[in-house]
Coordinates of C-alpha atoms in Angstrom, one line a residue:
Chain A
X25 CA 0.0 0.0 0.0
X26 CA 1.5 3.3 -1.0
X27 CA 1.6 6.3 1.4
X28 CA -1.3 8.3 0.0
X29 CA -3.6 5.3 0.0
X30 CA -2.8 4.4 3.6
X31 CA -3.3 8.0 4.8
X32 CA -6.6 7.9 3.1
X33 CA -7.5 4.6 4.8
X34 CA -6.6 6.0 8.2
X35 CA -8.8 9.1 7.7
X36 CA -11.6 6.9 6.4
X37 CA -11.6 4.7 9.5
X38 CA -11.3 7.6 11.9
X39 CA -14.0 9.6 10.1
X40 CA -16.3 6.6 10.0
X41 CA -15.9 6.1 13.7
X42 CA -16.4 9.8 14.5
X43 CA -19.6 9.6 12.6
X44 CA -20.7 6.6 14.6
X45 CA -19.9 8.4 17.8
X46 CA -21.7 11.5 17.0
X47 CA -24.7 10.4 14.9
X48 CA -26.9 9.1 17.7
X49 CA -26.4 12.4 19.7
X50 CA -27.0 14.5 16.6
X51 CA -30.2 12.5 15.8
X52 CA -31.6 13.2 19.2
X53 CA -30.8 16.9 19.0
X54 CA -32.4 17.5 15.6
X55 CA -35.5 15.5 16.4
X56 CA -36.0 17.3 19.7
X57 CA -37.0 20.5 17.8
X58 CA -39.4 18.8 15.3
X59 CA -43.1 18.1 15.4
X60 CA -44.4 14.7 16.3
X61 CA -45.3 13.8 12.7
X62 CA -41.9 14.9 11.5
X63 CA -40.1 12.8 14.2
X64 CA -41.8 9.7 12.9
X65 CA -42.2 10.7 9.2
X66 CA -38.7 11.8 8.5
X67 CA -36.5 11.2 11.4
X68 CA -33.2 11.7 9.5
X69 CA -34.0 15.1 8.0
X70 CA -33.1 18.4 9.6
X71 CA -35.9 20.5 11.1
X72 CA -37.4 22.9 8.5
X73 CA -39.9 25.7 8.8
X74 CA -42.8 23.3 8.5
X75 CA -41.5 20.8 11.0
X76 CA -39.9 23.0 13.6
X77 CA -41.6 22.7 17.0
X78 CA -40.6 23.4 20.5
X79 CA -43.5 21.6 22.1
X80 CA -41.3 19.1 23.8
X81 CA -39.2 21.8 25.5
X82 CA -42.3 23.5 26.7
X83 CA -43.4 20.4 28.3
X84 CA -40.0 19.8 29.9
X85 CA -39.9 23.2 31.4
X86 CA -43.5 23.5 32.5
X87 CA -44.3 20.0 33.7
X88 CA -41.1 19.1 35.4
X89 CA -38.7 20.9 37.7
X90 CA -35.8 20.7 35.3
X91 CA -34.5 24.2 36.2
X92 CA -34.5 23.1 39.9
X93 CA -32.8 19.8 39.2
X94 CA -30.3 21.6 37.1
X95 CA -29.6 24.0 40.0
X96 CA -29.2 21.0 42.4
X97 CA -26.7 19.3 40.1
X98 CA -24.7 22.5 39.7
X99 CA -24.7 23.1 43.5
X100 CA -23.7 19.6 44.4
X101 CA -21.0 19.4 41.8
X102 CA -19.5 22.8 42.5
X103 CA -19.4 22.3 46.3
X104 CA -18.0 18.8 45.9
X105 CA -15.3 19.9 43.6
X106 CA -14.4 22.8 45.9
X107 CA -14.1 20.4 48.8
X108 CA -12.2 17.8 46.9
X109 CA -9.7 20.4 45.7
X110 CA -9.1 22.3 48.9
X111 CA -9.2 19.4 51.4
X112 CA -7.3 17.2 48.8
X113 CA -4.6 19.8 48.4
X114 CA -4.2 20.2 52.1
X115 CA -3.8 16.4 52.5
X116 CA -1.5 16.2 49.6
X117 CA 0.7 18.9 51.0
X118 CA 0.9 17.3 54.4
X119 CA 1.6 13.9 53.1
X120 CA 4.3 15.0 50.6
X121 CA 6.0 17.9 52.4
X122 CA 6.2 16.7 56.0
X123 CA 7.9 13.3 55.8
X124 CA 6.4 12.1 59.0
X125 CA 6.0 8.6 60.2
X126 CA 3.1 6.8 58.7
X127 CA 2.7 9.1 55.7
X128 CA 3.3 6.2 53.3
X129 CA 0.9 4.1 55.2
X130 CA -1.7 6.8 54.9
X131 CA -1.2 7.1 51.2
X132 CA -1.8 3.4 50.9
X133 CA -4.9 3.8 53.0
X134 CA -6.2 6.5 50.7
X135 CA -5.4 4.5 47.6
X136 CA -8.0 1.9 48.6
X137 CA -10.6 4.5 47.5
X138 CA -9.1 4.7 44.0
X139 CA -9.4 1.0 43.4
X140 CA -12.5 -0.1 45.3
X141 CA -15.8 1.6 44.2
X142 CA -17.4 3.4 47.1
X143 CA -20.8 2.2 45.8
X144 CA -20.1 -1.2 47.4
X145 CA -20.6 0.4 50.8
X146 CA -24.0 1.7 49.9
X147 CA -26.0 -0.2 52.5
X148 CA -24.0 1.4 55.3
X149 CA -23.8 4.8 53.5
X150 CA -27.6 4.9 53.3
X151 CA -27.9 4.0 57.0
X152 CA -25.4 6.7 57.9
X153 CA -27.2 9.3 55.8
X154 CA -30.6 8.3 57.2
X155 CA -29.1 8.4 60.7
X156 CA -27.8 11.9 60.2
X157 CA -31.1 13.1 58.8
X158 CA -29.6 14.0 55.4
X159 CA -31.9 12.1 53.1
X160 CA -33.0 14.2 50.2
X161 CA -30.4 16.9 50.9
X162 CA -27.5 18.3 49.0
X163 CA -25.3 17.8 52.0
X164 CA -25.6 14.0 52.0
X165 CA -24.7 13.8 48.3
X166 CA -21.8 16.2 48.7
X167 CA -20.3 14.3 51.6
X168 CA -20.4 11.0 49.8
X169 CA -19.1 12.4 46.5
X170 CA -16.3 14.2 48.4
X171 CA -15.2 11.0 50.0
X172 CA -15.4 9.4 46.6
X173 CA -13.3 12.1 44.8
X174 CA -10.7 12.7 47.5
X175 CA -8.3 9.7 46.9
X176 CA -7.6 10.5 43.3
X177 CA -7.4 14.2 44.1
X178 CA -4.8 13.6 46.8
X179 CA -2.9 11.2 44.6
X180 CA -2.6 13.5 41.6
X181 CA -2.0 16.7 43.7
X182 CA 0.8 14.9 45.7
X183 CA 2.7 14.4 42.4
X184 CA 2.5 18.1 41.8
X185 CA 3.4 19.2 45.3
X186 CA 6.5 17.1 45.0
X187 CA 7.6 19.1 42.0
X188 CA 7.4 22.5 43.7
X189 CA 10.9 23.9 43.9
X190 CA 12.4 23.9 47.4
X191 CA 13.5 27.6 47.2
X192 CA 9.9 28.9 47.1
X193 CA 9.0 27.2 50.4
X194 CA 12.2 27.9 52.1
X195 CA 12.2 31.6 51.3
X196 CA 9.0 32.0 53.1
X197 CA 10.1 29.9 56.1
X198 CA 13.4 31.8 56.4
X199 CA 11.3 35.0 56.9
X200 CA 9.3 33.3 59.6
X201 CA 6.1 32.9 57.6
X202 CA 3.9 30.2 59.2
X203 CA 3.3 26.9 57.4
X204 CA -0.4 27.8 57.0
X205 CA 0.5 31.0 55.2
X206 CA 3.0 29.2 53.0
X207 CA 0.2 26.8 52.0
X208 CA -2.3 29.5 51.3
X209 CA -0.1 32.1 49.6
X210 CA 2.6 30.0 48.0
X211 CA 1.4 26.5 47.4
X212 CA -2.2 26.9 46.5
X213 CA -1.6 29.4 43.6
X214 CA 1.2 27.1 42.3
X215 CA -1.2 24.1 42.3
X216 CA -3.8 25.9 40.2
X217 CA -3.1 24.1 36.9
X218 CA -3.1 20.7 38.6
X219 CA -6.3 21.5 40.4
X220 CA -8.0 22.4 37.1
X221 CA -7.2 18.9 35.9
X222 CA -8.5 17.3 39.0
X223 CA -11.6 19.4 38.8
X224 CA -12.5 18.3 35.3
X225 CA -11.8 14.7 36.3
X226 CA -13.9 14.6 39.5
X227 CA -16.7 16.6 37.9
X228 CA -17.9 14.1 35.4
X229 CA -18.7 11.1 37.6
X230 CA -20.5 13.4 40.1
X231 CA -22.6 15.2 37.4
X232 CA -23.5 11.9 35.6
X233 CA -24.2 9.7 38.6
X234 CA -27.5 8.0 39.0
X235 CA -26.8 5.6 41.8
X236 CA -26.4 7.9 44.8
X237 CA -29.1 10.4 43.9
X238 CA -31.4 7.3 43.5
X239 CA -30.4 6.1 47.0
X240 CA -29.9 9.2 49.0
X241 CA -31.9 12.0 47.3
X242 CA -34.7 10.4 45.2
X243 CA -37.4 13.0 45.9
X244 CA -38.6 16.1 47.5
X245 CA -37.1 18.4 44.9
X246 CA -33.6 17.3 45.8
X247 CA -33.0 15.2 42.6
X248 CA -30.0 15.9 40.4
X249 CA -30.5 16.5 36.7
X250 CA -29.5 12.9 35.8
X251 CA -32.1 11.4 38.2
X252 CA -34.7 14.1 37.4
X253 CA -34.4 13.4 33.6
X254 CA -34.6 9.6 34.3
X255 CA -37.8 10.1 36.3
X256 CA -39.3 12.5 33.8
X257 CA -38.7 10.1 30.9
X258 CA -40.2 7.3 32.9
X259 CA -43.3 9.3 33.3
X260 CA -43.6 10.6 29.7
X261 CA -42.3 7.5 28.0
X262 CA -44.9 7.7 25.2
X263 CA -44.5 11.4 24.6
X264 CA -41.6 11.4 22.1
X265 CA -41.4 15.2 21.9
X266 CA -41.0 15.5 25.6
X267 CA -38.5 12.6 25.9
X268 CA -36.3 13.9 23.1
X269 CA -36.4 17.4 24.6
X270 CA -35.5 16.1 28.0
X271 CA -32.6 14.2 26.7
X272 CA -31.4 17.3 24.8
X273 CA -31.7 19.4 27.9
X274 CA -29.4 16.9 29.7
X275 CA -27.0 16.7 26.7
X276 CA -26.5 20.3 25.7
X277 CA -24.8 21.8 28.8
X278 CA -22.4 18.9 29.0
X279 CA -21.5 19.2 25.3
X280 CA -20.9 23.0 25.6
X281 CA -18.7 22.5 28.7
X282 CA -16.9 19.7 27.0
X283 CA -16.2 21.7 23.9
X284 CA -14.9 24.6 26.0
X285 CA -12.7 22.4 28.3
X286 CA -11.9 19.4 26.1
X287 CA -8.3 20.6 25.7
X288 CA -7.8 20.8 29.4
X289 CA -9.4 17.4 29.9
X290 CA -7.5 15.6 27.3
X291 CA -4.3 17.2 28.4
X292 CA -5.0 16.0 31.9
X293 CA -5.8 12.5 30.8
X294 CA -2.7 12.4 28.6
X295 CA -0.4 13.9 31.3
X296 CA -0.2 10.4 32.7
X297 CA -2.4 11.3 35.7
X298 CA -3.6 7.7 35.7
X299 CA -0.4 5.7 35.9
Chain B
X27 CA 26.7 21.8 64.9
X28 CA 25.1 18.8 63.2
X29 CA 21.4 18.7 62.4
X30 CA 19.6 15.4 62.5
X31 CA 18.4 14.3 59.1
X32 CA 14.8 14.9 60.0
X33 CA 15.5 18.5 60.9
X34 CA 17.3 19.0 57.7
X35 CA 14.4 17.8 55.7
X36 CA 12.0 20.2 57.4
X37 CA 14.2 23.2 57.5
X38 CA 11.7 25.7 58.6
X39 CA 10.0 23.4 61.0
X40 CA 13.0 23.0 63.3
X41 CA 11.7 25.5 65.7
X42 CA 8.3 23.8 65.9
X43 CA 7.6 21.8 69.0
X44 CA 6.3 18.3 68.7
X45 CA 2.9 19.3 69.8
X46 CA 2.7 22.2 67.3
X47 CA 3.8 19.8 64.5
X48 CA 1.0 17.4 65.5
X49 CA -1.5 20.2 65.3
X50 CA -0.2 21.2 61.9
X51 CA -0.5 17.7 60.5
X52 CA -4.0 17.3 62.0
X53 CA -5.2 20.6 60.5
X54 CA -4.0 19.6 57.0
X55 CA -4.9 15.9 57.0
X56 CA -7.8 15.8 59.4
X57 CA -10.6 16.9 57.1
X58 CA -9.6 14.6 54.3
X59 CA -9.1 11.6 56.6
X60 CA -12.4 12.2 58.5
X61 CA -14.6 12.5 55.4
X62 CA -12.9 9.6 53.6
X63 CA -13.0 7.3 56.6
X64 CA -16.5 8.1 57.5
X65 CA -18.1 8.0 54.1
X66 CA -15.9 5.6 52.1
X67 CA -13.9 3.2 54.3
X68 CA -16.3 2.7 57.3
X69 CA -19.3 2.0 55.0
X70 CA -17.3 -0.7 53.2
X71 CA -16.3 -2.4 56.4
X72 CA -19.7 -2.0 57.9
X73 CA -21.4 -3.5 54.8
X74 CA -19.2 -6.6 55.1
X75 CA -20.2 -6.8 58.8
X76 CA -23.9 -6.4 58.1
X77 CA -23.6 -9.3 55.8
X78 CA -23.0 -11.5 58.8
X79 CA -26.2 -10.6 60.6
X80 CA -29.8 -11.7 60.4
X81 CA -32.6 -9.2 61.0
X82 CA -35.8 -10.5 62.6
X83 CA -39.1 -9.0 61.5
X84 CA -39.2 -7.1 64.8
X85 CA -36.0 -5.3 63.8
X86 CA -33.7 -7.0 66.2
X87 CA -30.5 -8.4 64.6
X88 CA -28.3 -11.3 65.6
X89 CA -25.0 -12.6 64.4
X90 CA -25.3 -15.3 61.8
X91 CA -21.8 -15.9 60.6
X92 CA -21.6 -16.9 57.0
X93 CA -25.3 -18.0 56.8
X94 CA -26.2 -15.3 54.4
X95 CA -23.4 -16.3 52.0
X96 CA -24.5 -19.9 52.2
X97 CA -28.0 -18.9 51.3
X98 CA -26.8 -16.7 48.5
X99 CA -24.5 -19.3 46.9
X100 CA -26.4 -22.5 47.6
X101 CA -30.1 -21.9 48.3
X102 CA -31.9 -22.2 45.0
X103 CA -34.1 -19.2 45.3
X104 CA -31.0 -17.0 45.9
X105 CA -28.3 -18.8 44.1
X106 CA -30.1 -19.0 40.7
X107 CA -30.5 -15.2 40.4
X108 CA -27.0 -14.7 41.9
X109 CA -25.2 -17.0 39.4
X110 CA -27.4 -15.6 36.6
X111 CA -26.3 -12.1 37.4
X112 CA -22.7 -13.2 37.7
X113 CA -22.8 -15.0 34.4
X114 CA -24.4 -12.0 32.7
X115 CA -21.9 -9.7 34.2
X116 CA -19.0 -11.9 33.0
X117 CA -20.4 -11.7 29.5
X118 CA -20.8 -8.0 29.9
X119 CA -17.1 -7.8 30.8
X120 CA -16.0 -10.2 28.0
X121 CA -17.8 -8.1 25.4
X122 CA -16.0 -5.0 26.6
X123 CA -12.7 -6.8 26.5
X124 CA -13.3 -8.3 23.0
X125 CA -14.9 -5.2 21.4
X126 CA -14.3 -2.0 23.3
X127 CA -10.6 -2.5 24.0
X128 CA -9.5 -3.7 20.6
X129 CA -11.4 -0.8 18.9
X130 CA -9.8 1.6 21.4
X131 CA -6.4 0.1 20.6
X132 CA -7.1 0.5 16.8
X133 CA -8.2 4.1 17.1
X134 CA -5.3 4.9 19.4
X135 CA -2.9 3.4 16.9
X136 CA -4.3 5.4 14.1
X137 CA -4.4 8.6 16.1
X138 CA -0.8 8.3 17.2
X139 CA 0.5 8.3 13.7
X140 CA 2.8 11.2 13.1
X141 CA 1.8 13.9 10.7
X142 CA -1.9 13.0 11.0
X143 CA -4.0 16.1 10.3
X144 CA -7.1 16.7 12.3
X145 CA -5.9 14.5 15.2
X146 CA -7.2 16.8 17.9
X147 CA -10.6 17.0 16.3
X148 CA -10.9 13.2 15.9
X149 CA -9.8 12.7 19.5
X150 CA -12.2 15.2 20.9
X151 CA -15.2 14.0 18.9
X152 CA -14.7 10.3 19.5
X153 CA -14.3 10.9 23.2
X154 CA -17.6 12.9 23.4
X155 CA -20.0 10.1 24.2
X156 CA -17.8 9.2 27.2
X157 CA -18.6 12.5 28.8
X158 CA -22.4 12.0 28.8
X159 CA -24.3 10.3 31.5
X160 CA -24.8 6.6 31.1
X161 CA -28.5 7.2 31.7
X162 CA -28.7 9.5 28.8
X163 CA -26.8 7.2 26.5
X164 CA -29.2 4.4 27.5
X165 CA -32.2 6.4 26.6
X166 CA -30.7 7.6 23.3
X167 CA -30.0 4.1 22.1
X168 CA -33.3 2.8 23.4
X169 CA -35.0 5.4 21.1
X170 CA -32.8 4.6 18.1
X171 CA -33.3 0.9 18.4
X172 CA -37.0 1.2 19.1
X173 CA -39.2 -0.6 16.4
X174 CA -41.7 2.2 17.1
X175 CA -39.4 4.9 15.7
X176 CA -37.9 2.7 13.1
X177 CA -34.7 4.7 12.6
X178 CA -32.5 1.6 12.8
X179 CA -34.9 -0.4 10.6
X180 CA -34.9 2.1 7.8
X181 CA -31.1 2.5 8.2
X182 CA -30.7 -1.3 7.7
X183 CA -33.1 -1.1 4.8
X184 CA -31.0 1.5 3.2
X185 CA -28.0 -0.9 3.1
X186 CA -30.2 -3.8 2.1
X187 CA -30.2 -5.6 5.4
X188 CA -33.8 -4.9 6.5
X189 CA -34.4 -8.6 7.3
X190 CA -31.8 -8.3 10.0
X191 CA -33.8 -6.0 12.1
X192 CA -35.2 -7.2 15.3
X193 CA -36.3 -5.6 18.6
X194 CA -32.8 -6.5 20.0
X195 CA -33.4 -4.9 23.4
X196 CA -36.6 -6.8 23.9
X197 CA -35.3 -10.3 23.0
X198 CA -33.9 -12.6 25.7
X199 CA -31.3 -13.8 23.3
X200 CA -29.9 -10.4 22.3
X201 CA -30.7 -7.9 25.0
X202 CA -27.5 -8.4 27.0
X203 CA -25.3 -8.2 23.9
X204 CA -27.1 -5.1 22.7
X205 CA -26.8 -3.3 26.1
X206 CA -23.1 -4.3 26.3
X207 CA -22.5 -2.8 22.9
X208 CA -24.2 0.4 23.9
X209 CA -21.8 0.6 26.8
X210 CA -18.9 -0.2 24.5
X211 CA -20.0 2.6 22.2
X212 CA -20.0 5.1 25.1
X213 CA -16.7 4.1 26.7
X214 CA -14.4 3.3 23.8
X215 CA -12.9 6.7 24.4
X216 CA -11.2 5.6 27.6
X217 CA -9.0 2.8 26.3
X218 CA -8.4 5.0 23.2
X219 CA -7.1 8.0 25.3
X220 CA -5.0 5.8 27.7
X221 CA -3.4 3.7 25.0
X222 CA -2.9 6.8 22.8
X223 CA -1.1 8.5 25.7
X224 CA 1.2 5.4 26.1
X225 CA 1.9 5.3 22.3
X226 CA 2.9 8.9 22.0
X227 CA 5.2 8.5 25.0
X228 CA 7.4 6.0 23.2
X229 CA 10.7 7.7 22.3
X230 CA 11.0 8.5 18.6
X231 CA 14.5 6.9 18.6
X232 CA 13.1 3.4 19.2
X233 CA 10.9 3.8 16.1
X234 CA 13.7 5.2 14.0
X235 CA 16.1 2.5 15.0
X236 CA 13.5 -0.2 14.0
X237 CA 12.8 1.6 10.7
X238 CA 16.5 1.6 9.9
X239 CA 16.6 -2.1 10.7
X240 CA 14.0 -2.5 7.9
X241 CA 10.8 -3.1 9.8
X242 CA 7.6 -1.9 8.2
X243 CA 4.9 0.0 10.0
X244 CA 3.0 -3.2 11.0
X245 CA 6.0 -5.0 12.3
X246 CA 7.0 -1.9 14.3
X247 CA 3.6 -1.9 15.9
X248 CA 3.5 -5.5 16.8
X249 CA 7.2 -6.0 17.8
X250 CA 8.1 -2.6 19.3
X251 CA 5.1 -0.6 20.3
X252 CA 2.7 -3.3 21.5
X253 CA 5.2 -4.8 24.1
X254 CA 5.9 -1.3 25.3
X255 CA 2.3 -0.4 25.9
X256 CA 1.5 -3.8 27.4
X257 CA 1.3 -2.2 31.0
X258 CA -1.3 0.3 29.7
X259 CA -3.3 -2.5 28.2
X260 CA -3.2 -4.3 31.6
X261 CA -4.4 -1.1 33.3
X262 CA -7.2 -0.7 30.8
X263 CA -8.3 -4.3 31.4
X264 CA -8.4 -3.9 35.2
X265 CA -10.3 -0.6 34.9
X266 CA -12.8 -2.3 32.6
X267 CA -13.2 -5.1 35.0
X268 CA -13.8 -2.9 38.0
X269 CA -16.2 -0.6 36.1
X270 CA -18.1 -3.5 34.6
X271 CA -18.6 -5.4 37.8
X272 CA -19.8 -2.2 39.5
X273 CA -22.1 -1.2 36.6
X274 CA -25.8 -0.4 37.3
X275 CA -26.9 2.9 35.7
X276 CA -27.2 1.7 32.1
X277 CA -29.3 -1.4 32.8
X278 CA -31.5 0.5 35.3
X279 CA -32.1 3.3 32.7
X280 CA -32.9 0.9 29.9
X281 CA -34.5 -2.1 31.6
X282 CA -35.4 -0.9 35.1
X283 CA -34.5 -2.7 38.2
X284 CA -36.1 -5.9 36.9
X285 CA -33.4 -6.2 34.2
X286 CA -35.6 -7.9 31.7
X287 CA -36.6 -9.7 29.6
X288 CA -36.7 -12.4 32.2
X289 CA -33.5 -11.2 33.9
X290 CA -31.5 -11.6 30.7
X291 CA -29.7 -8.3 31.4
X292 CA -29.5 -8.7 35.2
X293 CA -25.9 -8.0 36.4
X294 CA -24.4 -7.7 39.9
X295 CA -25.4 -4.1 40.3
X296 CA -29.0 -4.5 39.5
X297 CA -29.2 -7.7 41.5
X298 CA -27.7 -5.9 44.5
X299 CA -30.2 -3.0 44.0
X300 CA -33.2 -5.4 44.0
X301 CA -32.0 -7.4 47.0
X302 CA -31.3 -4.2 49.0
X303 CA -34.5 -2.2 48.1
X304 CA -36.8 -5.0 47.1
X305 CA -39.0 -5.2 44.0
X306 CA -42.6 -6.1 43.3
X307 CA -43.5 -8.7 46.0
X308 CA -40.1 -9.2 47.4
X309 CA -39.2 -6.9 50.3
X310 CA -35.9 -5.2 50.6
X311 CA -33.3 -7.0 52.7
X312 CA -30.5 -5.1 54.2
X313 CA -28.3 -8.0 55.3
X314 CA -28.7 -10.0 52.1
X315 CA -28.1 -6.8 50.2
X316 CA -24.9 -6.5 52.2
X317 CA -24.0 -10.0 51.3
X318 CA -24.4 -9.3 47.6
X319 CA -22.3 -6.2 48.0
X320 CA -19.6 -8.2 49.8
X321 CA -19.6 -10.7 47.0
X322 CA -19.1 -7.8 44.5
X323 CA -16.3 -6.5 46.7
X324 CA -14.6 -9.9 46.7
X325 CA -15.0 -10.3 42.9
X326 CA -13.5 -6.8 42.3
X327 CA -10.7 -7.6 44.8
X328 CA -10.0 -10.8 43.0
X329 CA -9.7 -8.9 39.7
X330 CA -7.4 -6.4 41.3
X331 CA -5.2 -9.1 42.9
X332 CA -4.9 -10.9 39.5
X333 CA -3.8 -7.6 38.0
X334 CA -1.4 -6.6 40.7
X335 CA 0.2 -10.0 41.3
X336 CA 0.1 -11.7 38.0
X337 CA -0.2 -9.3 35.2
X338 CA 1.7 -6.3 36.4
X339 CA 4.6 -8.3 37.8
X340 CA 5.0 -10.3 34.6
X341 CA 4.7 -7.2 32.4
X342 CA 7.4 -5.5 34.4
X343 CA 9.7 -8.5 33.9
X344 CA 9.2 -8.3 30.1
X345 CA 9.6 -4.6 29.8
X346 CA 13.2 -4.6 31.1

């Protein structure tokens, strides 16, 4: 096979697979803005002036609490990420910087959480959350997701803390600045790029999770968007306009965020964060 | 004037008393250890402990040793669904290993070619489904495969294969394979990115040397690159294993907790959910649920052990 033919073959395969990856999503998005007859009559065509319809979206926004679920998801995700980053950075700093007895053992202890899915402890987690009166609250979800995200955060941030030049820390210490101030004013700003990577990583499983919302916050307006959409579709299963619109509402924000942050995410993934 | 090594290491901390140092460590490590211990480690241990109790109808519990496990593994009413879920889950995993990871490897190999135009675009777009919620992916495919909508039917008709169409998700014989392939479609981006990363990390010199020796592209891939990325393939396999034996969301979204038709798509996660929360006439059972979770834990642990002890050690020996 000569060079040009093989380049063509490579592009053909990659393009075909890209099409396979995108087509289902595209199909849902275009049909979500079509009338019911057009959805069934010509599912593969783009919406035109005759077939354009937002009836599904009207139903999603009037008959469900999608804006509320969306807000819940944003809140739970943002607070979780903030905790995972700050608490994680503090732990990573202590474990890496102060070579105290037992630091290695503690790292090993934390690494259990990277390998063993926290879901397996669900029976006891539910009991714990019920006991604390945190069912159907953001707090319950945030605590569990923070526990889930911390190990990887500590693991990745430790690598970066280890790379911070000694001079930067010692300069502060020589002037009598406290360890707490060094952490806040020297270390945290230096960790910012690494924290961005950890943030993107930890965000996806929290935003997309169905299991813990189903267990810990299944009702009372505390649902996250993933669970809310799942419940909505279960209810409107025969209303194709509503189902397609609900799916699109769940897809669009993630796609927008992904397109904006994809470079950061892929760079994080390819930086060997998962070794 | 000699400092002890410990003091040298913590230059600025020399003046710190032991008590102050302990406070420092507690402030920095305390929050992480507290949350992690209370909401991740303790629940795992407590779940294993619950699995060894019986709860009477009046709510009182008593220690029962391994009774629950005996019931789960050998009593017909429990062991049948348990082994069914385990078998289905093994197929689920096997399909990922045989379809998802080879496709991921192929895509990574193509993407890692030097001088490929549009590499970033391909990478970003192929990875896109991985970002979406499993629940959403489940619903998307459910609609596309639905005989009601007929998209896939007319698609097959367009390429002259209309007679192949069947309501795959509804048939006992094909539902599990169909759901597995939906999951493969979504997650192919993960092996792709991980293997791609390993491939581009291979020093250019190795490849050049092989080329000078007269190896062609295919030989370079199988004899040079593949052995070098073997540890990554091992990692991808163990990640697939852990994720697959912990899966739940997709089956629940597409088939509900009942994992129909006739439990053909029941995997460990859905079986655990039904046992714990109950379904239809069966009441939820906390201790049996814990026993199922403990079995899942042991299965995942076994997978991790095989990876750590056998695969990783052997790979390291080969790579030097």
